XYZ file of C-alpha atoms in Angstrom:
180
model
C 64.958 120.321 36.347
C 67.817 120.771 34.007
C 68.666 117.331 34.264
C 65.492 116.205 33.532
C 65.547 118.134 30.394
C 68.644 116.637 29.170
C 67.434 113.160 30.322
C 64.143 113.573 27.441
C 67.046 115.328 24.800
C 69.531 112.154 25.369
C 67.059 109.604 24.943
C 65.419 111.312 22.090
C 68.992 111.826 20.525
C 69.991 108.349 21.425
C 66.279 106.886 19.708
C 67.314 108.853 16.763
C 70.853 106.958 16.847
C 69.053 103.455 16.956
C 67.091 104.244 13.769
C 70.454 105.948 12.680
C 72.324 102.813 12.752
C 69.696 100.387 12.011
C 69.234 102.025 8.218
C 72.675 103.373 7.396
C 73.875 100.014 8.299
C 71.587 98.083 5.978
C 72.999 101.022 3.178
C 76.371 100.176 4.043
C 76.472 96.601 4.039
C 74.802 96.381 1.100
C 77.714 97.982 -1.007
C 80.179 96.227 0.971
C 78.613 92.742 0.078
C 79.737 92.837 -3.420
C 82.948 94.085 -2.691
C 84.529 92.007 0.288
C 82.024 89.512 2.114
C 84.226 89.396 5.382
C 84.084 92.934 6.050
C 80.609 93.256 5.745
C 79.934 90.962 8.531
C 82.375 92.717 10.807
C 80.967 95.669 9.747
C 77.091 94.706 10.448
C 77.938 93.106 13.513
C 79.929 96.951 14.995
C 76.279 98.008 13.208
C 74.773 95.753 15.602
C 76.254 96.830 18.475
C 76.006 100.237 18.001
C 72.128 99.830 17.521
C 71.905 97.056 20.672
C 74.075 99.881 22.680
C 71.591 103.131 21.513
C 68.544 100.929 22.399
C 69.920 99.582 25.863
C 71.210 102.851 26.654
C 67.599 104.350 25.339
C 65.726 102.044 27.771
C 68.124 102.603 31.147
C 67.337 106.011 30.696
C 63.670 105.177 30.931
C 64.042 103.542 34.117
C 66.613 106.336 35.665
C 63.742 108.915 34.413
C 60.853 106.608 36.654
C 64.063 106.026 39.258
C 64.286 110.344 39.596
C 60.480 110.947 39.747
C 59.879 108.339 42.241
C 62.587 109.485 44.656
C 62.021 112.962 43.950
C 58.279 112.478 44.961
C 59.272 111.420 47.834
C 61.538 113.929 48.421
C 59.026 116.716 48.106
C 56.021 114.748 50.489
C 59.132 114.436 53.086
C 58.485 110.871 53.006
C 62.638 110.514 53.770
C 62.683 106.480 54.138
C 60.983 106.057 50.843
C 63.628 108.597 49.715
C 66.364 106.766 50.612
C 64.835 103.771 48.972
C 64.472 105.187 46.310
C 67.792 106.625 45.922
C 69.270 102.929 46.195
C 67.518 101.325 43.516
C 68.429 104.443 41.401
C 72.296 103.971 42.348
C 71.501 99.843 41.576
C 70.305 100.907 38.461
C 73.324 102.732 37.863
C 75.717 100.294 38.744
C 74.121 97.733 36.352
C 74.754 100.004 33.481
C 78.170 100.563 34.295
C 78.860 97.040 34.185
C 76.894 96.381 31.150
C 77.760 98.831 28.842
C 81.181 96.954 28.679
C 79.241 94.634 27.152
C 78.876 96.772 23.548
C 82.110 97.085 21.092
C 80.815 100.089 19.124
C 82.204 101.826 16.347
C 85.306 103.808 16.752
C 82.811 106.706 15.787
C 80.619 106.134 18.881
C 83.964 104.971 21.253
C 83.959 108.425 22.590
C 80.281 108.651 23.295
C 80.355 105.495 25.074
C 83.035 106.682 27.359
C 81.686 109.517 28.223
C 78.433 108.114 29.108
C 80.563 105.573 31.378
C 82.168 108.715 32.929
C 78.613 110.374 33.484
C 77.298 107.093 35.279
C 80.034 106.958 37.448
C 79.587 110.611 38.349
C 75.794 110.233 38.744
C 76.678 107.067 40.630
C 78.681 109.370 43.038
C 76.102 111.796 43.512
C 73.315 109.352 44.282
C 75.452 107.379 47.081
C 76.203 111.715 48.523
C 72.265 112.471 48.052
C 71.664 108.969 49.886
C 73.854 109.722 52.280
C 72.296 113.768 53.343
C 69.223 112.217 53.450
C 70.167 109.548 55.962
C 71.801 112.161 58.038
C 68.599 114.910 57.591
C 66.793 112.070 59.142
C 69.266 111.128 62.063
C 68.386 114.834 62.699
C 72.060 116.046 61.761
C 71.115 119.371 59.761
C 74.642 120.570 59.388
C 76.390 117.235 57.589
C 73.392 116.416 55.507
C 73.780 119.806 54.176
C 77.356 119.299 53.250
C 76.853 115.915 51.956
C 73.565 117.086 49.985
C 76.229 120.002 48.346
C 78.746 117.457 47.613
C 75.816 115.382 45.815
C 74.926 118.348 43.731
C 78.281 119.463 42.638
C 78.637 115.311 41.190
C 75.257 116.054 39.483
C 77.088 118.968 37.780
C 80.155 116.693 36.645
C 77.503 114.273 35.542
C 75.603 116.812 33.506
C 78.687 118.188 31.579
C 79.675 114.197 30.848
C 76.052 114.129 29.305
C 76.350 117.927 27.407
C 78.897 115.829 25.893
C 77.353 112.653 25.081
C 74.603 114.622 23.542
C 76.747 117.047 21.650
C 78.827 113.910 20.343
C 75.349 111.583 19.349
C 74.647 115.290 17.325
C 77.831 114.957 15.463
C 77.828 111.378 14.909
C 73.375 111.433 14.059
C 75.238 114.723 11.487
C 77.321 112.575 9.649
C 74.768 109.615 9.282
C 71.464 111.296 8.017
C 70.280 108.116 7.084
């Protein structure tokens, strides 16, 4: 549950960093125009990415949040297979936002937020391929491992969560010191 609710306060945060950068860039680049041409175009295009990185990072979290529900469903109608299905396409899901979100150069200001939302992918990653793995075992009929592995799942969900405490807390600071 309390990853749910910091699923809905990072994409809400993140939404808020889209608009963020959209209109403090179109502020900033307008004073820089006058002043030296080049930078404003390096500028706007860091501007860019930080807006094309909030908004892809915005709508993976959509599809993580439909991912979670779907699985978890599942999960609580003991429909195991469907589980485990669903745990795959949530750790595919994953994986292709590891690998894109190399794609973004964002401002130094963001750098830090971006790596820690790498580092609480990969650890959400981690979980997913534990959680997919108890779930196998629970239905092989071994009670004892899928326990174990389940535990092992949880305590990467943990690591996640802290990696996104701090993505939030650092979109906060950053959406702070650009009101605009």
């Amino acid at each position: 549950m309390k990853r749910y609710i910091y699923l809905i306060l990072f994409v809400s945060l993140v939404s808020m960093l889209c608009i963020g950068c959209t209109d403090s860039d179109n502020q900033q680049n307008t004073s820089q125009i006058a002043s030296a041409p080049e930078q404003s175009e390096n500028t706007q295009s860091t501007g860019n990415q930080d807006a094309e990185w909030a908004k892809s990072t915005s709508n993976s979290f959509l599809i993580f949040d439909n991912d979670t529900i779907q699985f978890s469903n599942a999960m609580d109608n003991n429909d195991y297979y469907t589980a485990i299905n669903g745990i795959e396409k949530y750790r595919q899901d994953i994986e292709t936002e590891i690998k894109n979100i190399d794609n973004y150069t964002v401002s130094p200001e963001l750098q830090s937020c971006k790596d820690e939302y790498k580092l609480a992918l990969i650890d959400d990653y981690n979980a997913a391929t534990f959680f997919k793995s108890g779930v196998t075992q629970l239905t092989s009929g071994n009670f004892v491992e899928a326990a174990a592995t389940t535990k092992m799942g949880s305590e990467g969900l943990v690591l996640a969560n802290s990696h996104y405490d701090n993505v939030t807390n650092l979109v906060k600071i950053y959406n702070d010191a650009h009101p605009n």
